[in-house]
Amino acid sequence: MAPTASFSASALEAVGPGATRRSSLVQTVLGPLDASKLGVTLPHEHIADGPDVLNRWPKAWGGRAEFVAKAAEKFQLVKAAGVSTIVDLTTYDVGRDIRFLEEVSRRSGLNIIACTGQRFFPPQDPHISMPARTIAGLTEFFVKEIEQGIDGTAIKAGVIKIGIITNRPTALEEAGLRAAAKASKATGVPIRTHTDAGHRAGESHAAILEDEGVNPARVSFDHSDGSGDMDYFLGLVKRGYSLGMDHVHRGTAADSQPSFARRAECIKLLIDAGFAGKIFLSQDAEFGGALLPQDARNWRENIDPAEGLLFTTQRLVPSLKRIGVSDRDIQTMTVENPRSFFGQI
Ligand SMILES: [Zn+2]
């Protein structure tokens, strides 16, 4: 399928009739922003893990200044293509670089929301002693990054990301999820999880989050399109959870299940069932890693889309329109859902 370019940013940013608006703020790396200004938003990406490599080897591949310049140049193209905001779900334990995010946001004009939270992988990272952490300790750490700032800066996290690798959370992963729940309830900041949808992991996450009393409207289970099971999807959205459809590009590989077509079809079926307001579109691209030279990024090549950060807008959105998804529903998923999800009232 050839990429198309029928995505219209201006149409997506138009305010639809009947939309209810409440003033709310979201923390970006350049400070608080009215959530109504987020525009077209990619809610699950990674743009700051590559720079962390340069923090460890500062002179590699032309050095940090060249890397920042390359990133800012690419982000200007992303912005020109109609994307206004990117949410970076790179947690500190997988190489978050908050000053990099700040600098490229300032240079490119793209809004960037940074996260707190944990990926928990690898679980025995020698730089941290996670097994020693308590739920209270993790909660305190997440709240500090939300209310005071990240890594000694005043830049605040606007979302909590928790990585849970399988459908059976380890004790450590469960502690992280419970801490995320407590931090979210204390601050109003929403939660996104790395979810093994193929094994219905959203259900085990939901049980833990509900035990903590979290409002499902503040939670998105990401990588959900790894499942093609409508029963699983409908069970979660009816409980109030959102689904991040951000691995759709992985369905383009010849032997991939679910296929690209099935993943797109499930999005359409959810919309037809009345749940456009519970769907997010993104592509979980590792932008920072993609800027590295070939020999440093071979491992990622087979899973990131060729269109990079523009897969959603240049390929997925046109494909959804071809199977009958309306411009209004596209706007709901790409503009309105991020505004209500990330905005703190
Ligand atoms: Zn991710």
Short mmCIF file of C-alpha atoms and ligand atoms in Angstrom, two decimals:
data_model
loop_
_atom_site.label_atom_id
_atom_site.label_comp_id
_atom_site.label_asym_id
_atom_site.label_seq_id
_atom_site.Cartn_x
_atom_site.Cartn_y
_atom_site.Cartn_z
CA MET A 1 0.00 0.00 0.00
CA ALA A 2 1.52 3.31 -1.06
CA PRO A 3 1.64 6.10 1.47
CA THR A 4 -0.83 8.84 0.75
CA ALA A 5 -0.90 12.43 1.87
CA SER A 6 -4.58 13.25 2.15
CA PHE A 7 -4.30 14.15 5.81
CA SER A 8 -5.65 17.60 6.45
CA ALA A 9 -4.38 19.26 9.58
CA SER A 10 -6.67 22.24 9.22
CA ALA A 11 -9.73 20.01 9.07
CA LEU A 12 -8.63 18.13 12.15
CA GLU A 13 -8.02 21.26 14.12
CA ALA A 14 -11.42 22.71 13.35
CA VAL A 15 -13.76 22.89 16.30
CA GLY A 16 -16.71 20.57 15.82
CA PRO A 17 -20.26 21.52 16.66
CA GLY A 18 -21.45 20.66 20.11
CA ALA A 19 -17.99 20.11 21.53
CA THR A 20 -17.94 20.84 25.22
CA ARG A 21 -14.89 22.74 26.33
CA ARG A 22 -13.55 23.23 29.80
CA SER A 23 -10.37 25.11 30.38
CA SER A 24 -7.60 22.74 31.38
CA LEU A 25 -3.83 22.78 31.44
CA VAL A 26 -1.22 20.28 30.38
CA GLN A 27 2.44 20.37 31.35
CA THR A 28 4.75 20.48 28.33
CA VAL A 29 8.54 20.62 28.42
CA LEU A 30 8.25 24.40 27.82
CA GLY A 31 5.75 24.88 30.64
CA PRO A 32 1.97 24.72 31.09
CA LEU A 33 -0.20 24.94 27.99
CA ASP A 34 -3.96 25.21 27.61
CA ALA A 35 -5.00 21.73 26.47
CA SER A 36 -7.15 23.26 23.71
CA LYS A 37 -3.85 24.23 22.02
CA LEU A 38 -2.50 20.67 21.78
CA GLY A 39 -3.95 20.15 18.29
CA VAL A 40 -3.16 16.92 16.47
CA THR A 41 -1.37 14.83 19.10
CA LEU A 42 0.64 11.61 18.93
CA PRO A 43 0.15 10.20 22.44
CA HIS A 44 2.70 7.36 22.48
CA GLU A 45 6.15 8.01 20.97
CA HIS A 46 9.81 7.86 21.95
CA ILE A 47 12.04 10.74 20.96
CA ALA A 48 14.55 10.98 23.78
CA ASP A 49 16.15 7.57 24.11
CA GLY A 50 18.77 8.12 21.37
CA PRO A 51 20.17 11.26 23.02
CA ASP A 52 20.82 9.30 26.18
CA VAL A 53 23.35 7.26 24.20
CA LEU A 54 25.17 10.51 23.52
CA ASN A 55 25.20 11.33 27.22
CA ARG A 56 27.24 8.17 27.73
CA TRP A 57 29.41 8.62 24.60
CA PRO A 58 29.34 12.41 24.02
CA LYS A 59 31.56 12.43 20.94
CA ALA A 60 29.84 9.63 19.04
CA TRP A 61 28.10 10.25 15.72
CA GLY A 62 28.87 13.95 15.48
CA GLY A 63 28.01 14.73 19.09
CA ARG A 64 25.00 16.11 20.85
CA ALA A 65 24.79 19.51 19.11
CA GLU A 66 24.53 17.87 15.69
CA PHE A 67 21.98 15.40 17.03
CA VAL A 68 19.82 18.20 18.42
CA ALA A 69 20.02 20.10 15.14
CA LYS A 70 19.01 17.00 13.16
CA ALA A 71 16.10 16.33 15.49
CA ALA A 72 14.86 19.93 15.40
CA GLU A 73 14.99 19.90 11.61
CA LYS A 74 12.94 16.69 11.45
CA PHE A 75 10.42 17.99 13.97
CA GLN A 76 9.86 21.09 11.86
CA LEU A 77 8.83 18.75 9.04
CA VAL A 78 6.54 16.81 11.38
CA LYS A 79 4.93 20.07 12.48
CA ALA A 80 4.59 21.26 8.89
CA ALA A 81 2.78 17.98 8.13
CA GLY A 82 0.09 18.84 10.67
CA VAL A 83 1.20 17.27 13.96
CA SER A 84 1.26 19.81 16.80
CA THR A 85 2.12 17.72 19.87
CA ILE A 86 4.14 14.60 20.64
CA VAL A 87 3.97 12.74 23.93
CA ASP A 88 7.29 11.13 24.81
CA LEU A 89 6.73 7.99 26.88
CA THR A 90 10.43 7.38 27.42
CA THR A 91 10.85 6.88 31.15
CA TYR A 92 14.09 7.64 32.99
CA ASP A 93 15.08 3.97 33.10
CA VAL A 94 15.10 3.69 29.30
CA GLY A 95 17.03 6.88 28.60
CA ARG A 96 14.79 9.90 29.02
CA ASP A 97 16.73 13.12 28.34
CA ILE A 98 14.66 16.06 29.50
CA ARG A 99 17.01 18.82 28.33
CA PHE A 100 17.03 17.32 24.84
CA LEU A 101 13.24 17.40 24.76
CA GLU A 102 13.22 21.01 25.95
CA GLU A 103 15.74 22.12 23.34
CA VAL A 104 14.15 20.43 20.34
CA SER A 105 10.70 21.65 21.36
CA ARG A 106 11.95 25.22 21.58
CA ARG A 107 13.77 25.02 18.26
CA SER A 108 11.05 23.23 16.30
CA GLY A 109 7.89 24.76 17.73
CA LEU A 110 6.44 21.28 18.35
CA ASN A 111 4.77 20.79 21.74
CA ILE A 112 6.30 17.91 23.71
CA ILE A 113 4.84 16.28 26.81
CA ALA A 114 7.33 14.31 28.92
CA CYS A 115 6.49 11.43 31.24
CA THR A 116 7.29 10.10 34.64
CA GLY A 117 6.86 6.41 35.46
CA GLN A 118 8.86 3.28 34.76
CA ARG A 119 9.41 0.74 32.01
CA PHE A 120 10.90 -1.81 34.43
CA PHE A 121 12.99 -3.29 31.69
CA PRO A 122 15.54 -4.63 32.13
CA PRO A 123 14.39 -5.34 35.67
CA GLN A 124 17.88 -5.49 37.11
CA ASP A 125 19.21 -2.23 35.70
CA PRO A 126 22.45 -1.69 37.66
CA HIS A 127 21.81 2.06 37.84
CA ILE A 128 18.72 1.62 39.95
CA SER A 129 17.75 -0.65 42.76
CA MET A 130 14.13 -1.12 41.89
CA PRO A 131 13.48 -4.21 44.02
CA ALA A 132 14.24 -2.10 47.06
CA ARG A 133 11.62 0.49 46.16
CA THR A 134 8.28 0.49 47.91
CA ILE A 135 4.93 1.57 46.48
CA ALA A 136 5.15 4.66 48.69
CA GLY A 137 8.67 5.40 47.44
CA LEU A 138 7.66 5.06 43.80
CA THR A 139 4.57 7.22 44.35
CA GLU A 140 6.71 9.92 45.92
CA PHE A 141 9.13 9.79 42.98
CA PHE A 142 6.33 10.06 40.37
CA VAL A 143 4.61 12.92 42.23
CA LYS A 144 7.91 14.77 42.56
CA GLU A 145 8.46 14.59 38.77
CA ILE A 146 4.89 15.82 38.21
CA GLU A 147 4.80 18.62 40.78
CA GLN A 148 8.41 19.77 41.15
CA GLY A 149 10.29 18.72 38.06
CA ILE A 150 12.45 16.11 36.35
CA ASP A 151 16.15 15.43 36.93
CA GLY A 152 16.87 18.65 38.80
CA THR A 153 15.01 20.87 36.32
CA ALA A 154 11.67 22.65 36.71
CA ILE A 155 10.30 20.72 33.72
CA LYS A 156 7.28 18.75 34.86
CA ALA A 157 5.88 15.43 33.67
CA GLY A 158 2.44 15.56 32.02
CA VAL A 159 1.69 11.82 32.01
CA ILE A 160 2.60 8.63 33.89
CA LYS A 161 3.88 5.71 31.82
CA ILE A 162 4.04 2.20 33.22
CA GLY A 163 5.57 -0.67 31.25
CA ILE A 164 4.16 -4.10 32.00
CA ILE A 165 5.72 -6.65 29.75
CA THR A 166 3.46 -9.69 30.07
CA ASN A 167 -0.16 -10.31 30.98
CA ARG A 168 0.92 -11.31 34.48
CA PRO A 169 2.49 -8.27 36.18
CA THR A 170 5.53 -9.10 38.28
CA ALA A 171 5.50 -7.92 41.89
CA LEU A 172 7.64 -4.98 40.83
CA GLU A 173 5.40 -4.09 37.89
CA GLU A 174 2.34 -4.28 40.13
CA ALA A 175 4.03 -1.96 42.62
CA GLY A 176 4.68 0.48 39.77
CA LEU A 177 1.08 0.34 38.62
CA ARG A 178 -0.24 0.88 42.14
CA ALA A 179 2.17 3.79 42.58
CA ALA A 180 1.03 5.24 39.24
CA ALA A 181 -2.56 4.98 40.44
CA LYS A 182 -1.79 6.79 43.68
CA ALA A 183 0.24 9.49 41.89
CA SER A 184 -2.50 9.97 39.29
CA LYS A 185 -5.16 10.34 41.97
CA ALA A 186 -3.00 12.81 43.87
CA THR A 187 -2.14 14.99 40.87
CA GLY A 188 -4.80 14.44 38.18
CA VAL A 189 -2.13 13.36 35.67
CA PRO A 190 -3.28 10.45 33.46
CA ILE A 191 -1.72 6.98 33.06
CA ARG A 192 -0.67 5.09 29.93
CA THR A 193 0.53 1.51 30.11
CA HIS A 194 2.62 -0.73 27.86
CA THR A 195 0.09 -3.53 27.47
CA ASP A 196 0.39 -7.09 26.17
CA ALA A 197 -2.98 -6.92 24.45
CA GLY A 198 -2.53 -10.27 22.69
CA HIS A 199 -2.89 -11.86 26.11
CA ARG A 200 -5.68 -9.50 27.29
CA ALA A 201 -3.31 -7.79 29.72
CA GLY A 202 -5.51 -4.71 29.97
CA GLU A 203 -7.85 -6.77 32.11
CA SER A 204 -5.19 -7.52 34.73
CA HIS A 205 -4.08 -3.87 34.71
CA ALA A 206 -7.67 -2.75 35.15
CA ALA A 207 -8.17 -5.03 38.16
CA ILE A 208 -5.18 -3.45 39.93
CA LEU A 209 -6.13 0.10 38.96
CA GLU A 210 -9.72 -0.38 40.08
CA ASP A 211 -8.49 -1.80 43.37
CA GLU A 212 -6.68 1.54 43.79
CA GLY A 213 -9.83 3.50 42.90
CA VAL A 214 -8.56 5.08 39.69
CA ASN A 215 -11.07 6.65 37.31
CA PRO A 216 -10.79 4.57 34.09
CA ALA A 217 -11.21 7.79 32.07
CA ARG A 218 -7.67 8.69 33.19
CA VAL A 219 -6.13 5.48 31.81
CA SER A 220 -5.10 4.32 28.32
CA PHE A 221 -3.94 0.78 27.59
CA ASP A 222 -1.44 1.26 24.80
CA HIS A 223 -0.34 -1.20 22.07
CA SER A 224 -3.92 -2.50 22.23
CA ASP A 225 -4.04 -3.25 18.50
CA GLY A 226 -1.77 -6.22 19.23
CA SER A 227 -5.14 -7.89 19.79
CA GLY A 228 -7.84 -8.31 17.16
CA ASP A 229 -10.41 -9.42 19.72
CA MET A 230 -13.45 -7.13 19.77
CA ASP A 231 -14.81 -8.82 22.89
CA TYR A 232 -11.63 -7.79 24.75
CA PHE A 233 -11.79 -4.23 23.38
CA LEU A 234 -15.48 -3.70 24.12
CA GLY A 235 -15.10 -5.03 27.65
CA LEU A 236 -12.47 -2.38 28.42
CA VAL A 237 -14.04 0.63 26.69
CA LYS A 238 -17.41 -0.11 28.30
CA ARG A 239 -15.64 0.10 31.66
CA GLY A 240 -14.37 3.55 30.64
CA TYR A 241 -10.78 2.80 29.61
CA SER A 242 -9.11 4.14 26.48
CA LEU A 243 -7.19 2.04 23.96
CA GLY A 244 -3.96 3.21 22.34
CA MET A 245 -3.82 1.87 18.76
CA ASP A 246 -0.15 2.54 18.19
CA HIS A 247 1.33 -0.62 16.68
CA VAL A 248 -0.82 -0.67 13.55
CA HIS A 249 2.29 -0.44 11.35
CA ARG A 250 3.46 -3.78 12.74
CA GLY A 251 0.51 -5.36 10.93
CA THR A 252 2.00 -4.43 7.55
CA ALA A 253 4.55 -7.28 7.72
CA ALA A 254 3.41 -10.20 5.56
CA ASP A 255 3.05 -12.74 8.37
CA SER A 256 1.94 -10.35 11.10
CA GLN A 257 -1.15 -11.06 13.20
CA PRO A 258 -3.37 -9.16 13.53
CA SER A 259 -2.87 -7.79 10.02
CA PHE A 260 -2.86 -4.09 9.19
CA ALA A 261 -6.35 -4.53 7.71
CA ARG A 262 -7.70 -6.24 10.86
CA ARG A 263 -6.21 -3.59 13.13
CA ALA A 264 -7.81 -0.83 11.03
CA GLU A 265 -11.10 -2.77 10.94
CA CYS A 266 -11.17 -3.05 14.74
CA ILE A 267 -10.75 0.72 15.04
CA LYS A 268 -13.68 1.16 12.64
CA LEU A 269 -15.82 -1.38 14.55
CA LEU A 270 -15.13 0.42 17.84
CA ILE A 271 -16.12 3.73 16.26
CA ASP A 272 -19.29 2.16 14.87
CA ALA A 273 -20.07 0.87 18.37
CA GLY A 274 -19.90 4.46 19.66
CA PHE A 275 -16.41 4.47 21.17
CA ALA A 276 -14.44 6.94 19.00
CA GLY A 277 -13.97 8.88 22.24
CA LYS A 278 -11.92 5.99 23.66
CA ILE A 279 -9.37 5.55 20.87
CA PHE A 280 -5.92 7.06 20.46
CA LEU A 281 -3.80 6.83 17.30
CA SER A 282 0.00 6.86 17.40
CA GLN A 283 2.92 4.69 16.20
CA ASP A 284 5.28 4.11 19.14
CA ALA A 285 8.20 5.14 16.91
CA GLU A 286 11.64 5.32 18.42
CA PHE A 287 12.57 8.62 16.86
CA GLY A 288 15.70 9.18 18.91
CA GLY A 289 17.03 5.76 17.99
CA ALA A 290 16.09 6.31 14.36
CA LEU A 291 18.47 9.26 14.18
CA LEU A 292 21.41 7.08 15.08
CA PRO A 293 23.61 5.64 12.34
CA GLN A 294 22.59 2.38 10.74
CA ASP A 295 24.90 0.16 12.76
CA ALA A 296 23.41 1.45 15.99
CA ARG A 297 19.78 0.88 15.08
CA ASN A 298 19.55 -2.35 13.15
CA TRP A 299 17.61 -4.00 15.95
CA ARG A 300 14.80 -1.51 15.60
CA GLU A 301 14.56 -1.50 11.82
CA ASN A 302 11.97 -4.20 11.42
CA ILE A 303 9.44 -2.73 13.80
CA ASP A 304 9.39 1.02 13.23
CA PRO A 305 7.33 2.30 10.29
CA ALA A 306 9.14 3.68 7.25
CA GLU A 307 7.12 6.89 7.61
CA GLY A 308 8.46 7.35 11.14
CA LEU A 309 6.47 9.88 13.14
CA LEU A 310 4.20 10.50 10.16
CA PHE A 311 2.86 6.95 9.78
CA THR A 312 -0.35 7.79 11.62
CA THR A 313 -1.17 10.90 9.65
CA GLN A 314 0.15 9.85 6.25
CA ARG A 315 -0.87 6.21 6.13
CA LEU A 316 -3.19 5.10 8.93
CA VAL A 317 -5.62 8.03 8.76
CA PRO A 318 -6.09 7.76 4.96
CA SER A 319 -6.59 4.00 5.34
CA LEU A 320 -9.25 4.53 7.99
CA LYS A 321 -11.02 7.05 5.76
CA ARG A 322 -11.07 4.52 2.93
CA ILE A 323 -12.99 2.06 5.10
CA GLY A 324 -15.53 4.69 6.10
CA VAL A 325 -14.16 6.51 9.15
CA SER A 326 -15.35 10.14 9.02
CA ASP A 327 -13.30 13.31 9.34
CA ARG A 328 -15.23 14.02 12.52
CA ASP A 329 -14.15 10.70 14.06
CA ILE A 330 -10.54 11.31 12.99
CA GLN A 331 -10.68 14.66 14.74
CA THR A 332 -12.11 13.04 17.85
CA MET A 333 -9.28 10.49 18.00
CA THR A 334 -6.39 12.79 17.11
CA VAL A 335 -7.40 16.14 18.67
CA GLU A 336 -10.28 15.92 21.11
CA ASN A 337 -9.32 12.73 22.96
CA PRO A 338 -5.77 13.96 23.69
CA ARG A 339 -7.15 17.32 24.83
CA SER A 340 -9.50 15.82 27.38
CA PHE A 341 -7.10 13.04 28.43
CA PHE A 342 -3.97 15.12 29.02
CA GLY A 343 -5.68 18.27 30.27
CA GLN A 344 -5.72 18.64 34.05
CA ILE A 345 -8.82 20.41 35.22
ZN ZN B 1 6.37 2.79 23.72
#
